[in-house]
Short mmCIF file of C-alpha atoms and ligand atoms in Angstrom, two decimals:
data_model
loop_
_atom_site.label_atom_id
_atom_site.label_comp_id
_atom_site.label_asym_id
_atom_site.label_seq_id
_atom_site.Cartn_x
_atom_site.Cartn_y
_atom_site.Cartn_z
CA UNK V 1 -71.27 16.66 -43.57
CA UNK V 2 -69.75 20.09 -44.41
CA UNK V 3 -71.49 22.72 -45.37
CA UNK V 4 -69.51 22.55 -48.52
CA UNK V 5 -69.60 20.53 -51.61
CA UNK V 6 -66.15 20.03 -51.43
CA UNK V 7 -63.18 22.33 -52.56
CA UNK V 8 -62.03 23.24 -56.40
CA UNK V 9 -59.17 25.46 -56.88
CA UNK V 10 -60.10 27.69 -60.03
CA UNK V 11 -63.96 28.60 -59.72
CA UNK V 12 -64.94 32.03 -61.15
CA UNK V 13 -63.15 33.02 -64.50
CA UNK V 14 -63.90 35.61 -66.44
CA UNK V 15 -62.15 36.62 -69.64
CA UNK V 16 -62.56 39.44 -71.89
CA UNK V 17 -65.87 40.49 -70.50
CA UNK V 18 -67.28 43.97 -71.92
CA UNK V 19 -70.46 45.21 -70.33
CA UNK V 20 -71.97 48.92 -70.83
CA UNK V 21 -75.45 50.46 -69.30
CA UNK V 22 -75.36 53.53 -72.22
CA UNK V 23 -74.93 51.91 -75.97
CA UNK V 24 -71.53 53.92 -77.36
CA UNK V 25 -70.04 54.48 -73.81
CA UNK V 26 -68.29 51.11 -73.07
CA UNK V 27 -68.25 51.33 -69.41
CA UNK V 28 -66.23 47.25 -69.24
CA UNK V 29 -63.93 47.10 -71.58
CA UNK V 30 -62.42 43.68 -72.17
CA UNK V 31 -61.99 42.90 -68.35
CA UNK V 32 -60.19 39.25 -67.44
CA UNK V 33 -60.54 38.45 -63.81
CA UNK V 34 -60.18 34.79 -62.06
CA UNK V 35 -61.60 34.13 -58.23
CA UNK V 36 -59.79 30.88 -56.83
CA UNK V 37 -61.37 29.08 -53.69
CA UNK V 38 -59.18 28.66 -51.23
CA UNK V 39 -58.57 32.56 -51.16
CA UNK V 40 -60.08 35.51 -49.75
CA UNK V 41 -60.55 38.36 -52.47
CA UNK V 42 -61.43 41.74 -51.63
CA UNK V 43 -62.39 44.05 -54.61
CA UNK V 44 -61.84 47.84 -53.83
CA UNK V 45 -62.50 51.08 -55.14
CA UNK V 46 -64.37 54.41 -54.43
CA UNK V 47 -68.22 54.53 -55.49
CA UNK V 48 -69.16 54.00 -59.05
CA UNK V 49 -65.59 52.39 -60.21
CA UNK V 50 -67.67 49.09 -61.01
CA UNK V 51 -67.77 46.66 -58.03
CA UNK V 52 -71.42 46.01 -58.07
CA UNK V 53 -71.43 45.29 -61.81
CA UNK V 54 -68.57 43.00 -61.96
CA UNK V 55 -70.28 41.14 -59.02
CA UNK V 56 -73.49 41.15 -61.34
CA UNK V 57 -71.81 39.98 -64.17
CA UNK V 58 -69.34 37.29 -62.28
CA UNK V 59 -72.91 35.80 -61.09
CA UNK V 60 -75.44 36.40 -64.49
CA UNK V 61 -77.63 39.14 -63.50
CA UNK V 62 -76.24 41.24 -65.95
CA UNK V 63 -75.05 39.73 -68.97
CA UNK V 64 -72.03 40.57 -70.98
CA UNK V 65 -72.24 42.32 -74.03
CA UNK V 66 -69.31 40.21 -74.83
CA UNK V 67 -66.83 37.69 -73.42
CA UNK V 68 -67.34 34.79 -71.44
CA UNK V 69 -68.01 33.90 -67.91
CA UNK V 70 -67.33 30.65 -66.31
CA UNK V 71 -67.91 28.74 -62.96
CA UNK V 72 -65.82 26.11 -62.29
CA UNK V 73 -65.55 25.27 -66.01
CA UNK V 74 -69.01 25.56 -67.00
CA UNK V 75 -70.16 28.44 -69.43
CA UNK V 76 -72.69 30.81 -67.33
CA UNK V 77 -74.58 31.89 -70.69
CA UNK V 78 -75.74 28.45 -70.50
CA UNK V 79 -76.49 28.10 -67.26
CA UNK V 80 -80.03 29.28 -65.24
CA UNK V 81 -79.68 31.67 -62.66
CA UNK V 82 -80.49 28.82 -59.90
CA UNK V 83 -78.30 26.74 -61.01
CA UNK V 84 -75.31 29.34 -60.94
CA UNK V 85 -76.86 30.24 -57.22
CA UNK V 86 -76.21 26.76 -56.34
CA UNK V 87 -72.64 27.37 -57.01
CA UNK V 88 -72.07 31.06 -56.20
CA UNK V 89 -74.10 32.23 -53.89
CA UNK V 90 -74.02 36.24 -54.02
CA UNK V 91 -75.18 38.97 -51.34
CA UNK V 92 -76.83 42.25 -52.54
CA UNK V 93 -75.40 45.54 -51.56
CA UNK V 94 -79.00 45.62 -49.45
CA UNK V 95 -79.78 42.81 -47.91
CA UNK V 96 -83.38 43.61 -47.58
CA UNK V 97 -83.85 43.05 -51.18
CA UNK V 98 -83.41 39.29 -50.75
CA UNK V 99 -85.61 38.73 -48.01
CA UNK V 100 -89.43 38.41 -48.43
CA UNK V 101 -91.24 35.89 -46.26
CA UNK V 102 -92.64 37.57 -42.34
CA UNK V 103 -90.82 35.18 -40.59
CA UNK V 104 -87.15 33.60 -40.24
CA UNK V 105 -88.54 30.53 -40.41
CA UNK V 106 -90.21 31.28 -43.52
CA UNK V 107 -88.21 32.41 -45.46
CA UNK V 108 -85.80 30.16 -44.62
CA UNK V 109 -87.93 26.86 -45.98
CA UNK V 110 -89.88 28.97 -48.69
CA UNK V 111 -86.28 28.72 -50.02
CA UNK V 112 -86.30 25.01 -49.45
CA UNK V 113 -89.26 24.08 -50.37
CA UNK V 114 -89.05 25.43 -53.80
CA UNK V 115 -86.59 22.58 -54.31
CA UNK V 116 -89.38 20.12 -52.62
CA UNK V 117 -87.69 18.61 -49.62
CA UNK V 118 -89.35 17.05 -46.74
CA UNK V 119 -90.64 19.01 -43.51
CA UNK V 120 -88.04 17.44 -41.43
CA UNK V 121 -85.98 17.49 -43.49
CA UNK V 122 -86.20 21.32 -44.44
CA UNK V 123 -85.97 21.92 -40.93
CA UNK V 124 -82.44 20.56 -39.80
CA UNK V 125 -81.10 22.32 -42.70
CA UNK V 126 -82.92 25.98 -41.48
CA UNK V 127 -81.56 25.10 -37.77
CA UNK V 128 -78.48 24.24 -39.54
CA UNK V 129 -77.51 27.71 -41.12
CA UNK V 130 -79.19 29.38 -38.16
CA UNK V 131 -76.41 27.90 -36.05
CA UNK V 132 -73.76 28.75 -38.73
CA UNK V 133 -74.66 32.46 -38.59
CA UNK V 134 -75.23 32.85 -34.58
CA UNK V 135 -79.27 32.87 -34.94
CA UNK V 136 -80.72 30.28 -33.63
CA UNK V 137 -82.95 32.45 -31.16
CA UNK V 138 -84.58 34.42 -34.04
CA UNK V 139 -86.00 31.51 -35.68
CA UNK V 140 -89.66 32.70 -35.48
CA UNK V 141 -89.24 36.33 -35.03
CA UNK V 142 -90.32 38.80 -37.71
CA UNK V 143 -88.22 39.68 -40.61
CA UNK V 144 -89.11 42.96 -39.69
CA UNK V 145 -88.07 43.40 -36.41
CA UNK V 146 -84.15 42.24 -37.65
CA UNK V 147 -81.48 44.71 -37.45
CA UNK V 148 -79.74 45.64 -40.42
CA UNK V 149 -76.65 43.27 -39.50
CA UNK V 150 -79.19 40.16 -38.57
CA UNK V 151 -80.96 41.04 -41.89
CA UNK V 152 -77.72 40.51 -43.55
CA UNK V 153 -77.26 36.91 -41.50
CA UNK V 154 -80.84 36.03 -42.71
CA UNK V 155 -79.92 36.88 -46.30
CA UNK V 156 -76.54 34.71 -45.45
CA UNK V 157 -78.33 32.01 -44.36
CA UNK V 158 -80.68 31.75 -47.39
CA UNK V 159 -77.54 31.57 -49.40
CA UNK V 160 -76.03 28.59 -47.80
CA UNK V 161 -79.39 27.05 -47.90
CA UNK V 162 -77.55 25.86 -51.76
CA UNK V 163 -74.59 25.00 -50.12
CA UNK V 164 -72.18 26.99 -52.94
CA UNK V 165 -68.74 26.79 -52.75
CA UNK V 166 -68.38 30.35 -53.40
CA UNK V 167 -69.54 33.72 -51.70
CA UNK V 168 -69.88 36.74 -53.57
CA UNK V 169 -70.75 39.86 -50.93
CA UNK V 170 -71.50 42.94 -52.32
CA UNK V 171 -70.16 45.90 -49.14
CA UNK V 172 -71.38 43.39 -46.54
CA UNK V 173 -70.14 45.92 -43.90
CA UNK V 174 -72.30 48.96 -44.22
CA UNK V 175 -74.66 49.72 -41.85
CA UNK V 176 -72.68 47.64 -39.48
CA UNK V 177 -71.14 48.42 -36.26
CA UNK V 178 -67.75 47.23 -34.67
CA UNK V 179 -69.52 44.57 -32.73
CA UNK V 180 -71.41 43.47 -36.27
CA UNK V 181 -68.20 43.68 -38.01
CA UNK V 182 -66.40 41.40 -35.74
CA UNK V 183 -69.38 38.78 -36.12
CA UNK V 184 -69.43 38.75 -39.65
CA UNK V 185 -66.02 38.48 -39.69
CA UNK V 186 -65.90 35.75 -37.54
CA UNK V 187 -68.70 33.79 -39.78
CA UNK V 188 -66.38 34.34 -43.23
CA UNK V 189 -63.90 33.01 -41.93
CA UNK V 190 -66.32 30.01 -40.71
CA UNK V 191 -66.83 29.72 -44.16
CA UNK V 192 -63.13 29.94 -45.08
CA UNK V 193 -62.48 27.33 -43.21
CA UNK V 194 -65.10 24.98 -44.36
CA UNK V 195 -63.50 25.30 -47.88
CA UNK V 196 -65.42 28.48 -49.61
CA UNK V 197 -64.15 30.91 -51.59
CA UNK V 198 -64.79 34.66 -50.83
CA UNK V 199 -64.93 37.77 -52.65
CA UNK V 200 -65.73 40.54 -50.90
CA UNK V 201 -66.48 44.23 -52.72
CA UNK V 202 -65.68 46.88 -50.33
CA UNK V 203 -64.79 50.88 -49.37
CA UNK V 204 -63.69 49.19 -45.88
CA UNK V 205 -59.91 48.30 -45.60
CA UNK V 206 -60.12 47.96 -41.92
CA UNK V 207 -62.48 45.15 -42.40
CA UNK V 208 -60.79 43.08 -45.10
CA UNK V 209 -56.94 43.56 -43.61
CA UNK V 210 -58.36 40.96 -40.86
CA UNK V 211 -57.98 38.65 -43.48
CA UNK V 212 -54.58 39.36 -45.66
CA UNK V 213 -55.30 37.24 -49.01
CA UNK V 214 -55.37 39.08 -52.23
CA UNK V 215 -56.63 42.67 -52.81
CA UNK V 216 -57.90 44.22 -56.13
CA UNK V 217 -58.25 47.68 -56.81
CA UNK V 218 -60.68 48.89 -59.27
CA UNK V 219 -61.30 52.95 -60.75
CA UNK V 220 -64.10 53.64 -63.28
CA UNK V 221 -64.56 49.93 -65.07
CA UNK V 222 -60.51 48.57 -64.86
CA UNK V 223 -58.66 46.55 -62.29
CA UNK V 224 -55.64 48.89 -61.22
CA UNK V 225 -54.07 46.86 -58.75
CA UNK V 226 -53.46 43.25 -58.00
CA UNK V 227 -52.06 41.97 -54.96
CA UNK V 228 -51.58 39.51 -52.06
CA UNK V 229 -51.30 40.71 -48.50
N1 LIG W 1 -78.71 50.44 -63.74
C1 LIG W 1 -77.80 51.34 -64.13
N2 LIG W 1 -78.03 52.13 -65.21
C2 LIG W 1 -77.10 53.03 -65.64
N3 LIG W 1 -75.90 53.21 -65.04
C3 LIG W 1 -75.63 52.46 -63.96
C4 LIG W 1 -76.57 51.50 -63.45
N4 LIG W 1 -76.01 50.89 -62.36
C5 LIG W 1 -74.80 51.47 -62.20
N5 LIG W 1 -74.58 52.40 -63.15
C6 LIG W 1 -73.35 53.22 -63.32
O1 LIG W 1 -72.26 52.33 -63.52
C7 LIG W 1 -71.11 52.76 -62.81
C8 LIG W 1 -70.65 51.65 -61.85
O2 LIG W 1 -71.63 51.45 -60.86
P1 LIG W 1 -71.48 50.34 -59.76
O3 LIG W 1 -72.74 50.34 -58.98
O4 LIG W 1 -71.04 49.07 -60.39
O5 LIG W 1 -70.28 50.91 -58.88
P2 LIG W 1 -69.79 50.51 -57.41
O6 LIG W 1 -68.30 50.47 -57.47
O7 LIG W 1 -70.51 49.30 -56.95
O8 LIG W 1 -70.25 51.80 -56.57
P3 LIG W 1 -70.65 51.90 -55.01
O9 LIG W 1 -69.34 51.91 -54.26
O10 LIG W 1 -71.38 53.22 -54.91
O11 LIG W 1 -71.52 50.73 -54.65
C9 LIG W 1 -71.50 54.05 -62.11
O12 LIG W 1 -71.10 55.11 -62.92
C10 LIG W 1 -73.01 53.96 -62.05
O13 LIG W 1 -73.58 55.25 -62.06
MG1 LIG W 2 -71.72 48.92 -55.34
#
């Protein structure tokens, strides 16, 4: 069995989205954008043009002041936020925000059990991701005592836990060296391969050109640039 649930091509559409943080200063203005799986997507731009809140928005964390969002046909103002996680899974700009448990291990099933599986069952799917991601030896070390990179794998590996078809990372290389790069790297396209989609929002063009597909560029709130490479 694949990781996957199988392989659409449309997934994440959304069209005519507005979103502002300060009433009276629109920073999203009417904003179509449409992730396909099947394709890597990098979205670009220097800091504060908007990547973080589009990646919000594209997974309901923040919600639209207007316009409508939808995975794989399905209207995301209707959906809960597990149920869009089960879809899309998304990785925070800091990967230490998603991780809470003292142990791989635990944090790993806490994030099964929630959906009340069996033991054994919760365990060949922890040893499962662990393998995916290159960290099968840390299975009972301390959260704490991950690097930043293997904190980013643990956060990873929660994410496939749901088995989504898509990946949303938020910067996934910062903090990371060469080696680290090349890993992660290595693990996307894993995950390419298996049939996810991936959107990646970045600063780092020497990361994403491993993986030509199609680039967006984004300044203050608007998509400047579309292209495939
Ligand atoms: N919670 C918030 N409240 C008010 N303004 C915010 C909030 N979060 C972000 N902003 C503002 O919205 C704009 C876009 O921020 P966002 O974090 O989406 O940009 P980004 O492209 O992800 O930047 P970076 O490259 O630094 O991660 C910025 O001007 C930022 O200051
Ligand atoms: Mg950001």
């Amino acid at each position: 069995m694949g990781i996957l649930r199988g392989t659409y091509l449309s997934y994440i559409k959304a069209e005519k989205i507005c979103f502002t943080y300060n009433p009276g200063k629109p920073f999203i203005n009417c904003l179509d954008i449409e992730l396909k799986t099947g394709q890597f997507c990098s979205i670009m731009g220097p800091n504060g043009s908007g990547k973080t809140t589009i990646g919000k928005l594209l997974v309901g964390i923040l919600k639209p002041s207007s316009g409508n969002i939808f995975i794989d046909g399905n209207d995301i103002s209707k959906m809960s936020l597990g149920h869009i996680g089960s879809k899309v899974g998304y990785l925070f700009q800091n990967p230490a925000f998603q991780i809470f448990a003292a142990t791989v291990f635990e944090e790993l099933s806490f994030i099964m059990t929630l959906k009340d599986y069996d033991k054994d069952y919760i365990e060949s799917e922890v040893d499962r991701v662990l393998a995916l991601l290159h960290m099968e030896d840390k299975k009972f070390s301390s959260t704490f005592s991950l690097s930043y990179g293997q904190k980013q794998r643990l956060a990873l590996a929660g994410i496939l836990l749901n088995k989504p078809h898509y990946l949303i990372l938020d910067e996934p290389t910062t903090g990371l060296d060469i080696l680290r790069k090349q890993v992660l790297a290595a693990v996307l396209k894993e995950l390419m391969n298996m049939g996810a989609g991936i959107t990646v929002f970045t600063h780092d063009y020497e990361f994403i050109k491993n993986f030509g597909g199609r680039i967006l560029k984004m300044d203050r709130g608007v998509i400047i640039e579309d292209r495939i490479e």
